Amino acid sequence: MNRQQPLAYRMRPNHIDEIIGQDLLVGDGKIIRRMVTAKQLSSMILFGPPGTGKTSMAHAIAKSLAITTRMLNAVTDRKKDMEIVVEEAKMSGQLVLILDEVHRLDKGKQDFLLPHVESNLITLIGCTTSNPYHSINPAIRSRVHLFELHALSPDNIREAIERALKDEDVGYGTLHVDMTEEAMEHFSHSANGDLRAALNGLELAVSSTPPEDGIIHVSLADAEECMQKKSFSHDKGGDAHYDVLSAFQKSIRGSDVDASLHYLGRLIEAGDLDSIARRMIVIAYEDIGLANPQAGPRAIAAVQAAERLGFPEARIPLSVAIVELALSPKSNSAYKALDKALGDIRTGRGGNIPPHLQDSHYSGAKKMGRGIDYLYPHNYAGSWVNQQYLPDDLASRSYYEAKNTGKFEQALKVVHDKISKEKKKQ
């Protein structure tokens, strides 16, 4: 192998036994290992975060079965390149096409490939960082298996680094590399599950450190210097971004203040104040609502303060608001009640507005029976009088179900229960 190639490329596995991590797919008895063992390879899409070994796994699968393999990129390679691969497949009888960025496959290329994938002339292994349920055309999705790869653990990263340091053929086994435990820990953890980033950092550390007495000493400072740009990775347009937003809202809804602050930190590191602001305001009204009615206005005030301050100071009002939102009592009673009302309206359960509630501010209204017999609540004790407001068809419907949350909604519940009891006397 050409040692001028990047370390991460040189260290790609040649057999599924050499794949690090992803035991849910290649472990004993798991689906991809079963395919390889049975020598019955099906088309698939491998998806997951960067650096989890999607392309490496694809190559390892094909090499394990000694099948002719070609690799193309859905963006940069042309339809003509795919035609050449198909012709080669016709000659060899079996061919694996590893297609990177498969979610970017345009309609022309897709229409060309689909019949050959369907007839199994070509075994397609697509690789993408995008969620295929969001980004892959259903016509392709229905013809392949979908397998998700997960970010590697620090122990997985450590295993790969140790393998690279010992490998005499493609790694650094012929060199004398002395790495401190602190440096190893930093490489393993700061890569955030991205093996490519860890190996790139290792390569930079080894190649940029002059040997002393024939030994290359890699310290924690070296590791930090070489991994500094990988301490955090977040693509604001990617699927992982929406996973963070989802976890952010669900953590606040679940009243886990530590997790809420963690995901807020991720969004701050991504510099995505717009998404933070939108989620905070939605959460304040959707998940907290009447349990703490001031949470909404205070969330808006915190967002406005953050927008005026900008990062890094914006994190200060945001942190205050997130702690309050996470630890506030929760109630979704208001919007759930509205959704019930909307459900009736959208299914045709409306009915006529009772005549005594109809507009009477025009001449002839009384002749038409509009506004007659309306009881003005302020003329009665407690500013309430028992009269019908819903249309006849819905007169017995109840939408709002008060919850025992904070003091505010508990007070509303007392009023609601009292009125409901009086209405039943009608």
Tab-separated table of C-alpha atoms in Angstrom:
chain	number	residue	atom	x	y	z
A	1	MET	CA	0.000	0.000	0.000
A	2	ASN	CA	1.138	3.536	-0.771
A	3	ARG	CA	2.345	5.091	2.461
A	4	GLN	CA	1.653	8.517	1.011
A	5	GLN	CA	-2.030	7.798	1.450
A	6	PRO	CA	-3.664	9.110	4.675
A	7	LEU	CA	-3.401	6.857	7.714
A	8	ALA	CA	-7.199	6.606	7.985
A	9	TYR	CA	-7.322	5.248	4.425
A	10	ARG	CA	-4.447	2.820	4.989
A	11	MET	CA	-6.054	1.443	8.149
A	12	ARG	CA	-9.318	0.481	6.470
A	13	PRO	CA	-10.314	-3.087	7.344
A	14	ASN	CA	-9.907	-5.812	4.725
A	15	HIS	CA	-12.338	-8.213	6.384
A	16	ILE	CA	-15.380	-7.790	8.602
A	17	ASP	CA	-13.373	-9.393	11.433
A	18	GLU	CA	-11.199	-6.258	11.388
A	19	ILE	CA	-14.109	-3.820	11.735
A	20	ILE	CA	-13.956	-1.905	14.993
A	21	GLY	CA	-17.273	-1.373	16.770
A	22	GLN	CA	-20.660	-1.812	15.032
A	23	ASP	CA	-21.175	-5.169	16.740
A	24	LEU	CA	-24.921	-4.829	16.238
A	25	LEU	CA	-24.283	-5.353	12.512
A	26	VAL	CA	-21.117	-7.448	12.264
A	27	GLY	CA	-21.030	-9.276	15.616
A	28	ASP	CA	-21.659	-12.996	15.873
A	29	GLY	CA	-25.095	-13.849	14.536
A	30	LYS	CA	-25.803	-10.286	13.408
A	31	ILE	CA	-27.295	-9.507	10.027
A	32	ILE	CA	-24.301	-8.365	7.966
A	33	ARG	CA	-22.084	-11.156	9.316
A	34	ARG	CA	-24.870	-13.605	8.464
A	35	MET	CA	-24.941	-12.251	4.902
A	36	VAL	CA	-21.190	-12.685	4.556
A	37	THR	CA	-21.223	-16.160	6.138
A	38	ALA	CA	-24.023	-17.268	3.811
A	39	LYS	CA	-22.344	-15.519	0.844
A	40	GLN	CA	-25.684	-13.905	0.073
A	41	LEU	CA	-25.040	-10.186	-0.134
A	42	SER	CA	-28.017	-7.861	-0.614
A	43	SER	CA	-28.073	-4.198	-1.602
A	44	MET	CA	-27.991	-1.888	1.398
A	45	ILE	CA	-27.548	1.647	2.590
A	46	LEU	CA	-25.202	2.294	5.496
A	47	PHE	CA	-25.958	5.532	7.317
A	48	GLY	CA	-24.590	7.238	10.369
A	49	PRO	CA	-22.398	10.090	11.644
A	50	PRO	CA	-19.078	10.957	9.968
A	51	GLY	CA	-16.142	8.711	10.777
A	52	THR	CA	-18.159	5.680	11.880
A	53	GLY	CA	-16.723	3.474	9.138
A	54	LYS	CA	-19.487	3.320	6.548
A	55	THR	CA	-17.238	3.211	3.500
A	56	SER	CA	-14.698	1.055	5.324
A	57	MET	CA	-17.425	-1.442	6.213
A	58	ALA	CA	-18.607	-1.504	2.621
A	59	HIS	CA	-15.095	-2.341	1.380
A	60	ALA	CA	-14.596	-4.921	4.140
A	61	ILE	CA	-17.852	-6.668	3.229
A	62	ALA	CA	-16.905	-6.893	-0.450
A	63	LYS	CA	-13.336	-8.027	0.325
A	64	SER	CA	-14.622	-10.671	2.740
A	65	LEU	CA	-16.524	-12.212	-0.149
A	66	ALA	CA	-13.793	-11.518	-2.759
A	67	ILE	CA	-16.290	-9.699	-4.975
A	68	THR	CA	-15.199	-7.182	-7.601
A	69	THR	CA	-15.774	-3.723	-6.177
A	70	ARG	CA	-16.074	-0.291	-7.705
A	71	MET	CA	-16.561	2.970	-5.852
A	72	LEU	CA	-18.353	6.045	-7.144
A	73	ASN	CA	-19.643	9.289	-5.695
A	74	ALA	CA	-23.266	10.200	-6.396
A	75	VAL	CA	-22.331	13.882	-6.744
A	76	THR	CA	-19.039	13.980	-8.634
A	77	ASP	CA	-19.293	10.905	-10.858
A	78	ARG	CA	-21.369	11.023	-14.011
A	79	LYS	CA	-24.008	8.728	-15.389
A	80	LYS	CA	-21.376	7.608	-17.935
A	81	ASP	CA	-19.226	6.311	-15.061
A	82	MET	CA	-22.177	4.253	-13.855
A	83	GLU	CA	-22.726	2.867	-17.351
A	84	ILE	CA	-19.121	1.634	-17.358
A	85	VAL	CA	-19.680	-0.095	-13.999
A	86	VAL	CA	-22.830	-1.785	-15.316
A	87	GLU	CA	-20.990	-3.073	-18.397
A	88	GLU	CA	-18.243	-4.435	-16.175
A	89	ALA	CA	-20.881	-6.141	-14.024
A	90	LYS	CA	-22.314	-7.817	-17.111
A	91	MET	CA	-18.859	-9.190	-17.915
A	92	SER	CA	-17.961	-10.341	-14.379
A	93	GLY	CA	-21.410	-11.593	-13.388
A	94	GLN	CA	-21.293	-9.994	-9.929
A	95	LEU	CA	-20.144	-6.584	-8.815
A	96	VAL	CA	-20.477	-4.441	-5.703
A	97	LEU	CA	-20.946	-0.728	-6.311
A	98	ILE	CA	-20.062	1.373	-3.278
A	99	LEU	CA	-21.830	4.681	-3.795
A	100	ASP	CA	-20.804	7.509	-1.512
A	101	GLU	CA	-23.184	10.426	-0.832
A	102	VAL	CA	-25.986	8.177	-2.053
A	103	HIS	CA	-28.627	10.646	-0.802
A	104	ARG	CA	-27.443	13.079	-3.512
A	105	LEU	CA	-28.232	10.692	-6.370
A	106	ASP	CA	-30.136	12.673	-9.008
A	107	LYS	CA	-33.137	11.331	-10.902
A	108	GLY	CA	-31.252	10.493	-14.104
A	109	LYS	CA	-28.612	8.407	-12.331
A	110	GLN	CA	-31.239	6.841	-10.123
A	111	ASP	CA	-33.443	5.819	-13.054
A	112	PHE	CA	-30.416	4.240	-14.707
A	113	LEU	CA	-29.265	2.279	-11.653
A	114	LEU	CA	-32.615	1.083	-10.293
A	115	PRO	CA	-33.316	-1.762	-12.771
A	116	HIS	CA	-29.779	-3.123	-12.364
A	117	VAL	CA	-30.078	-3.061	-8.579
A	118	GLU	CA	-33.501	-4.661	-8.784
A	119	SER	CA	-32.225	-7.463	-11.050
A	120	ASN	CA	-29.242	-7.923	-8.679
A	121	LEU	CA	-26.771	-7.376	-11.528
A	122	ILE	CA	-25.275	-4.763	-9.220
A	123	THR	CA	-25.161	-5.052	-5.452
A	124	LEU	CA	-25.399	-1.484	-4.233
A	125	ILE	CA	-23.869	-0.411	-0.941
A	126	GLY	CA	-24.773	3.223	-0.467
A	127	CYS	CA	-23.097	5.345	2.204
A	128	THR	CA	-24.500	8.544	3.686
A	129	THR	CA	-24.480	10.670	6.813
A	130	SER	CA	-28.125	11.587	6.207
A	131	ASN	CA	-31.139	9.786	7.611
A	132	PRO	CA	-32.390	7.716	4.634
A	133	TYR	CA	-35.987	8.079	5.759
A	134	HIS	CA	-35.575	11.821	5.235
A	135	SER	CA	-33.213	11.974	2.281
A	136	ILE	CA	-33.329	8.810	0.169
A	137	ASN	CA	-35.856	8.515	-2.623
A	138	PRO	CA	-38.516	5.890	-1.735
A	139	ALA	CA	-37.851	4.080	-5.020
A	140	ILE	CA	-34.315	3.293	-3.850
A	141	ARG	CA	-35.247	2.823	-0.216
A	142	SER	CA	-37.750	0.101	-1.059
A	143	ARG	CA	-35.096	-1.942	-2.889
A	144	VAL	CA	-32.381	-1.981	-0.240
A	145	HIS	CA	-31.817	-2.800	3.412
A	146	LEU	CA	-31.121	0.132	5.733
A	147	PHE	CA	-28.424	-0.284	8.382
A	148	GLU	CA	-27.498	2.392	10.899
A	149	LEU	CA	-23.931	2.786	12.152
A	150	HIS	CA	-23.393	4.506	15.489
A	151	ALA	CA	-20.636	6.767	16.720
A	152	LEU	CA	-17.748	4.755	18.088
A	153	SER	CA	-17.058	4.651	21.799
A	154	PRO	CA	-13.799	5.993	23.283
A	155	ASP	CA	-12.738	2.364	23.809
A	156	ASN	CA	-13.306	1.687	20.097
A	157	ILE	CA	-11.210	4.727	19.181
A	158	ARG	CA	-8.448	3.609	21.554
A	159	GLU	CA	-8.444	0.143	19.969
A	160	ALA	CA	-8.028	1.677	16.498
A	161	ILE	CA	-5.192	3.951	17.636
A	162	GLU	CA	-3.367	1.078	19.328
A	163	ARG	CA	-3.788	-0.999	16.177
A	164	ALA	CA	-2.342	1.825	14.066
A	165	LEU	CA	0.633	2.215	16.408
A	166	LYS	CA	1.425	-1.527	16.218
A	167	ASP	CA	0.727	-2.238	12.529
A	168	GLU	CA	4.057	-2.594	10.706
A	169	ASP	CA	2.578	-2.750	7.196
A	170	VAL	CA	0.346	0.310	7.019
A	171	GLY	CA	0.612	1.889	10.475
A	172	TYR	CA	3.467	3.054	12.674
A	173	GLY	CA	4.714	-0.301	13.911
A	174	THR	CA	8.173	0.280	12.419
A	175	LEU	CA	8.501	3.591	14.240
A	176	HIS	CA	9.103	4.057	17.919
A	177	VAL	CA	6.088	6.076	19.076
A	178	ASP	CA	5.757	6.729	22.792
A	179	MET	CA	2.328	8.140	23.639
A	180	THR	CA	1.327	9.200	27.131
A	181	GLU	CA	-1.865	7.840	28.651
A	182	GLU	CA	-3.234	11.402	28.824
A	183	ALA	CA	-2.649	11.834	25.081
A	184	MET	CA	-4.353	8.511	24.341
A	185	GLU	CA	-7.335	9.556	26.468
A	186	HIS	CA	-7.574	12.863	24.629
A	187	PHE	CA	-7.494	11.261	21.179
A	188	SER	CA	-10.091	8.711	22.287
A	189	HIS	CA	-12.568	11.188	23.759
A	190	SER	CA	-12.151	14.394	21.763
A	191	ALA	CA	-12.886	12.643	18.460
A	192	ASN	CA	-16.543	12.361	19.537
A	193	GLY	CA	-16.875	8.916	18.001
A	194	ASP	CA	-15.284	9.938	14.680
A	195	LEU	CA	-12.517	7.420	13.980
A	196	ARG	CA	-11.308	9.259	10.886
A	197	ALA	CA	-10.757	12.405	12.956
A	198	ALA	CA	-8.833	10.466	15.589
A	199	LEU	CA	-6.550	8.808	13.028
A	200	ASN	CA	-6.021	12.113	11.231
A	201	GLY	CA	-5.053	13.682	14.560
A	202	LEU	CA	-2.699	10.800	15.326
A	203	GLU	CA	-1.105	11.097	11.890
A	204	LEU	CA	-0.544	14.816	12.351
A	205	ALA	CA	0.946	14.272	15.815
A	206	VAL	CA	3.374	11.588	14.624
A	207	SER	CA	4.423	13.356	11.422
A	208	SER	CA	4.930	16.745	13.069
A	209	THR	CA	6.862	15.572	16.141
A	210	PRO	CA	10.627	15.278	15.654
A	211	PRO	CA	12.098	12.121	17.207
A	212	GLU	CA	14.376	12.305	20.193
A	213	ASP	CA	16.983	9.538	20.264
A	214	GLY	CA	14.902	7.704	17.683
A	215	ILE	CA	11.687	7.927	19.711
A	216	ILE	CA	8.632	10.025	18.767
A	217	HIS	CA	7.120	11.290	22.023
A	218	VAL	CA	3.436	12.262	21.782
A	219	SER	CA	2.238	14.237	24.795
A	220	LEU	CA	-1.146	15.524	25.891
A	221	ALA	CA	-0.188	18.970	24.553
A	222	ASP	CA	0.546	17.410	21.160
A	223	ALA	CA	-2.779	15.585	21.149
A	224	GLU	CA	-4.664	18.743	22.106
A	225	GLU	CA	-2.921	20.711	19.389
A	226	CYS	CA	-3.669	18.122	16.730
A	227	MET	CA	-7.287	17.514	17.752
A	228	GLN	CA	-8.352	21.067	18.569
A	229	LYS	CA	-10.580	21.450	15.533
A	230	LYS	CA	-12.406	18.240	16.350
A	231	SER	CA	-13.371	19.004	19.919
A	232	PHE	CA	-16.911	19.556	18.679
A	233	SER	CA	-18.662	18.673	15.440
A	234	HIS	CA	-22.138	19.852	14.576
A	235	ASP	CA	-23.720	20.301	11.157
A	236	LYS	CA	-26.577	22.772	11.417
A	237	GLY	CA	-28.116	21.410	8.247
A	238	GLY	CA	-27.692	17.735	9.036
A	239	ASP	CA	-29.925	15.132	10.610
A	240	ALA	CA	-27.839	15.108	13.799
A	241	HIS	CA	-28.807	18.743	14.332
A	242	TYR	CA	-32.478	17.830	14.485
A	243	ASP	CA	-31.670	14.988	16.857
A	244	VAL	CA	-30.037	17.527	19.195
A	245	LEU	CA	-33.057	19.829	18.952
A	246	SER	CA	-35.364	16.912	19.675
A	247	ALA	CA	-33.284	15.839	22.679
A	248	PHE	CA	-33.177	19.461	23.861
A	249	GLN	CA	-36.960	19.794	23.945
A	250	LYS	CA	-37.575	16.334	25.366
A	251	SER	CA	-35.043	16.902	28.150
A	252	ILE	CA	-36.764	20.123	29.185
A	253	ARG	CA	-40.166	18.448	28.962
A	254	GLY	CA	-38.793	15.639	31.127
A	255	SER	CA	-37.505	18.169	33.717
A	256	ASP	CA	-33.896	16.963	33.409
A	257	VAL	CA	-32.055	20.237	33.914
A	258	ASP	CA	-28.592	18.718	33.383
A	259	ALA	CA	-29.481	17.156	30.038
A	260	SER	CA	-31.271	20.376	29.032
A	261	LEU	CA	-28.126	22.400	29.676
A	262	HIS	CA	-25.989	19.824	27.871
A	263	TYR	CA	-28.024	20.050	24.677
A	264	LEU	CA	-28.225	23.826	25.004
A	265	GLY	CA	-24.421	23.759	25.117
A	266	ARG	CA	-24.292	21.765	21.883
A	267	LEU	CA	-26.557	24.249	20.139
A	268	ILE	CA	-24.510	27.164	21.470
A	269	GLU	CA	-21.317	25.553	20.179
A	270	ALA	CA	-23.041	25.245	16.797
A	271	GLY	CA	-23.874	28.960	17.003
A	272	ASP	CA	-27.525	28.281	16.263
A	273	LEU	CA	-29.319	30.968	18.251
A	274	ASP	CA	-32.327	30.917	15.913
A	275	SER	CA	-33.134	27.266	16.676
A	276	ILE	CA	-32.532	27.770	20.392
A	277	ALA	CA	-34.891	30.744	20.457
A	278	ARG	CA	-37.656	29.009	18.556
A	279	ARG	CA	-37.519	25.856	20.678
A	280	MET	CA	-37.434	27.785	23.956
A	281	ILE	CA	-40.541	29.770	23.096
A	282	VAL	CA	-42.401	26.708	21.817
A	283	ILE	CA	-41.457	24.736	24.941
A	284	ALA	CA	-42.598	27.541	27.241
A	285	TYR	CA	-46.109	27.432	25.789
A	286	GLU	CA	-46.383	23.804	24.654
A	287	ASP	CA	-44.847	21.923	27.572
A	288	ILE	CA	-45.195	24.356	30.505
A	289	GLY	CA	-48.187	26.453	29.545
A	290	LEU	CA	-50.620	27.166	32.358
A	291	ALA	CA	-48.440	25.465	34.950
A	292	ASN	CA	-46.170	28.527	34.858
A	293	PRO	CA	-47.713	31.194	32.579
A	294	GLN	CA	-44.804	33.589	33.104
A	295	ALA	CA	-42.395	31.109	31.542
A	296	GLY	CA	-43.468	32.214	28.054
A	297	PRO	CA	-42.856	35.965	28.498
A	298	ARG	CA	-39.613	35.287	30.376
A	299	ALA	CA	-38.393	32.939	27.630
A	300	ILE	CA	-39.111	35.642	25.051
A	301	ALA	CA	-37.276	38.208	27.187
A	302	ALA	CA	-34.276	35.865	27.481
A	303	VAL	CA	-34.235	35.333	23.723
A	304	GLN	CA	-34.365	39.093	23.102
A	305	ALA	CA	-31.523	39.642	25.569
A	306	ALA	CA	-29.468	36.887	23.921
A	307	GLU	CA	-30.039	38.373	20.472
A	308	ARG	CA	-28.903	41.792	21.652
A	309	LEU	CA	-25.840	40.415	23.444
A	310	GLY	CA	-24.711	37.861	20.884
A	311	PHE	CA	-22.381	34.995	21.729
A	312	PRO	CA	-20.568	34.318	24.013
A	313	GLU	CA	-22.537	36.490	26.488
A	314	ALA	CA	-25.854	35.264	25.056
A	315	ARG	CA	-25.330	32.002	26.903
A	316	ILE	CA	-25.995	33.771	30.229
A	317	PRO	CA	-29.682	34.728	29.802
A	318	LEU	CA	-30.249	31.476	27.901
A	319	SER	CA	-28.949	29.423	30.829
A	320	VAL	CA	-31.260	31.206	33.268
A	321	ALA	CA	-34.279	30.583	31.064
A	322	ILE	CA	-33.430	26.926	30.423
A	323	VAL	CA	-33.057	26.152	34.124
A	324	GLU	CA	-36.481	27.715	34.762
A	325	LEU	CA	-38.099	25.874	31.847
A	326	ALA	CA	-36.629	22.519	32.863
A	327	LEU	CA	-37.632	22.813	36.512
A	328	SER	CA	-41.063	24.394	35.963
A	329	PRO	CA	-44.150	22.223	36.453
A	330	LYS	CA	-45.453	20.993	33.112
A	331	SER	CA	-48.888	21.295	31.535
A	332	ASN	CA	-50.086	20.837	27.967
A	333	SER	CA	-53.761	21.228	28.916
A	334	ALA	CA	-54.403	24.467	26.996
A	335	TYR	CA	-53.207	23.480	23.535
A	336	LYS	CA	-54.538	19.938	23.927
A	337	ALA	CA	-57.974	21.430	24.628
A	338	LEU	CA	-57.691	23.581	21.502
A	339	ASP	CA	-56.663	20.551	19.441
A	340	LYS	CA	-59.851	18.771	20.555
A	341	ALA	CA	-61.917	21.753	19.463
A	342	LEU	CA	-60.096	21.889	16.127
A	343	GLY	CA	-60.733	18.175	15.716
A	344	ASP	CA	-64.487	18.744	15.997
A	345	ILE	CA	-64.388	21.670	13.586
A	346	ARG	CA	-62.341	19.796	10.984
A	347	THR	CA	-64.675	16.815	11.068
A	348	GLY	CA	-67.754	18.968	10.478
A	349	ARG	CA	-68.958	19.109	14.082
A	350	GLY	CA	-69.653	22.813	14.242
A	351	GLY	CA	-73.335	23.555	14.417
A	352	ASN	CA	-75.079	26.901	14.515
A	353	ILE	CA	-74.119	29.581	16.995
A	354	PRO	CA	-76.915	29.936	19.595
A	355	PRO	CA	-79.179	32.910	18.649
A	356	HIS	CA	-78.617	34.701	21.962
A	357	LEU	CA	-74.858	34.892	21.176
A	358	GLN	CA	-75.221	36.160	17.630
A	359	ASP	CA	-74.428	39.740	16.701
A	360	SER	CA	-77.279	42.137	17.448
A	361	HIS	CA	-75.582	45.453	16.578
A	362	TYR	CA	-77.591	46.177	13.461
A	363	SER	CA	-81.140	47.168	12.679
A	364	GLY	CA	-83.523	44.276	12.312
A	365	ALA	CA	-81.438	41.944	14.493
A	366	LYS	CA	-84.195	41.610	17.084
A	367	LYS	CA	-86.782	40.838	14.417
A	368	MET	CA	-84.553	37.954	13.378
A	369	GLY	CA	-84.196	36.762	16.960
A	370	ARG	CA	-80.511	37.713	17.192
A	371	GLY	CA	-79.047	38.552	20.605
A	372	ILE	CA	-82.331	38.117	22.449
A	373	ASP	CA	-82.203	36.567	25.919
A	374	TYR	CA	-78.435	37.054	26.188
A	375	LEU	CA	-77.447	37.230	29.860
A	376	TYR	CA	-74.687	39.788	30.550
A	377	PRO	CA	-72.317	38.045	33.035
A	378	HIS	CA	-71.235	41.280	34.747
A	379	ASN	CA	-74.784	41.781	35.979
A	380	TYR	CA	-74.490	38.628	38.124
A	381	ALA	CA	-72.586	37.731	41.262
A	382	GLY	CA	-69.038	36.628	40.490
A	383	SER	CA	-69.527	37.861	36.882
A	384	TRP	CA	-70.863	34.476	35.889
A	385	VAL	CA	-74.271	33.190	34.891
A	386	ASN	CA	-75.270	29.771	33.710
A	387	GLN	CA	-76.142	29.939	29.996
A	388	GLN	CA	-75.304	27.947	26.867
A	389	TYR	CA	-72.376	29.077	24.731
A	390	LEU	CA	-71.546	26.057	22.550
A	391	PRO	CA	-73.743	25.179	19.542
A	392	ASP	CA	-76.575	22.754	20.294
A	393	ASP	CA	-74.749	19.853	18.630
A	394	LEU	CA	-71.771	20.336	20.964
A	395	ALA	CA	-73.514	21.565	24.088
A	396	SER	CA	-72.283	18.671	26.180
A	397	ARG	CA	-68.707	18.674	24.845
A	398	SER	CA	-65.818	19.350	27.209
A	399	TYR	CA	-62.376	20.184	25.796
A	400	TYR	CA	-60.309	21.558	28.637
A	401	GLU	CA	-59.055	19.124	31.265
A	402	ALA	CA	-57.358	21.076	34.028
A	403	LYS	CA	-54.253	19.605	35.604
A	404	ASN	CA	-52.913	19.837	39.144
A	405	THR	CA	-49.629	21.541	38.290
A	406	GLY	CA	-48.530	24.950	39.552
A	407	LYS	CA	-50.564	27.321	41.696
A	408	PHE	CA	-51.887	29.166	38.655
A	409	GLU	CA	-53.469	26.186	36.938
A	410	GLN	CA	-54.665	24.782	40.248
A	411	ALA	CA	-56.573	28.035	40.757
A	412	LEU	CA	-57.990	27.731	37.237
A	413	LYS	CA	-59.004	24.155	38.018
A	414	VAL	CA	-61.061	25.290	41.008
A	415	VAL	CA	-62.965	27.755	38.811
A	416	HIS	CA	-63.311	25.239	35.986
A	417	ASP	CA	-64.658	22.506	38.258
A	418	LYS	CA	-67.145	24.889	39.872
A	419	ILE	CA	-68.467	26.106	36.517
A	420	SER	CA	-68.654	22.554	35.143
A	421	LYS	CA	-70.704	21.519	38.174
A	422	GLU	CA	-73.133	24.426	37.684
A	423	LYS	CA	-73.455	23.742	33.948
A	424	LYS	CA	-74.580	20.199	34.661
A	425	LYS	CA	-77.571	21.639	36.510
A	426	GLN	CA	-78.964	23.085	33.250
